[in-house]
């Protein structure tokens, strides 16, 4: 599947996690009545920056 993919596998994993997070957040808000039935769409490119705890460096 990723034979000719120019990016590392962890980028694909990160993209899937981000998409799942967006949909899960929308679903929770929809069930609370805070969002409409229309599912979210990504309208522009973005980067989600992951922060990790300081490792003592």
Short mmCIF file of C-alpha atoms in Angstrom, two decimals:
data_model
loop_
_atom_site.label_atom_id
_atom_site.label_comp_id
_atom_site.label_asym_id
_atom_site.label_seq_id
_atom_site.Cartn_x
_atom_site.Cartn_y
_atom_site.Cartn_z
CA UNK A 1 0.00 0.00 0.00
CA UNK A 2 2.76 2.46 0.90
CA UNK A 3 5.25 1.14 -1.64
CA UNK A 4 5.69 4.42 -3.57
CA UNK A 5 4.78 6.67 -0.65
CA UNK A 6 7.38 9.46 -0.28
CA UNK A 7 6.77 9.93 3.46
CA UNK A 8 7.76 7.87 6.49
CA UNK A 9 5.19 5.43 7.89
CA UNK A 10 4.84 7.35 11.14
CA UNK A 11 3.55 10.35 9.15
CA UNK A 12 0.72 8.19 7.86
CA UNK A 13 -0.03 6.96 11.37
CA UNK A 14 -0.04 10.54 12.63
CA UNK A 15 -2.42 11.66 9.86
CA UNK A 16 -4.83 8.83 10.68
CA UNK A 17 -4.72 9.66 14.40
CA UNK A 18 -5.37 13.34 13.67
CA UNK A 19 -8.34 12.57 11.42
CA UNK A 20 -9.77 10.16 14.00
CA UNK A 21 -9.34 12.80 16.71
CA UNK A 22 -11.20 15.41 14.64
CA UNK A 23 -14.10 13.02 13.96
CA UNK A 24 -14.26 11.79 17.54
CA UNK A 25 -14.35 15.36 18.86
CA UNK A 26 -17.10 16.27 16.37
CA UNK A 27 -19.12 13.18 17.39
CA UNK A 28 -18.93 13.99 21.10
CA UNK A 29 -20.00 17.59 20.47
CA UNK A 30 -22.75 16.45 18.07
CA UNK A 31 -24.21 14.09 20.68
CA UNK A 32 -24.20 16.97 23.19
CA UNK A 33 -26.07 19.14 20.67
CA UNK A 34 -23.16 21.52 20.15
CA UNK A 35 -22.56 20.63 16.47
CA UNK A 36 -24.75 20.08 13.43
CA UNK A 37 -25.11 16.76 11.63
CA UNK A 38 -22.74 17.81 8.85
CA UNK A 39 -19.39 16.14 9.48
CA UNK A 40 -16.26 18.30 9.60
CA UNK A 41 -14.09 18.81 6.56
CA UNK A 42 -10.50 20.01 6.49
CA UNK A 43 -10.57 23.25 4.50
CA UNK A 44 -6.87 24.07 4.58
CA UNK A 45 -3.61 22.37 5.33
CA UNK A 46 -2.42 22.41 8.90
CA UNK A 47 0.20 20.89 11.14
CA UNK A 48 -0.51 19.50 14.57
CA UNK A 49 2.57 19.96 16.74
CA UNK A 50 3.15 17.19 19.23
CA UNK A 51 4.73 18.21 22.49
CA UNK A 52 6.57 15.73 24.64
CA UNK A 53 7.69 16.14 28.23
CA UNK A 54 11.22 17.33 28.83
CA UNK A 55 13.55 14.34 28.91
CA UNK A 56 16.07 16.06 31.20
CA UNK A 57 18.29 17.58 28.53
#
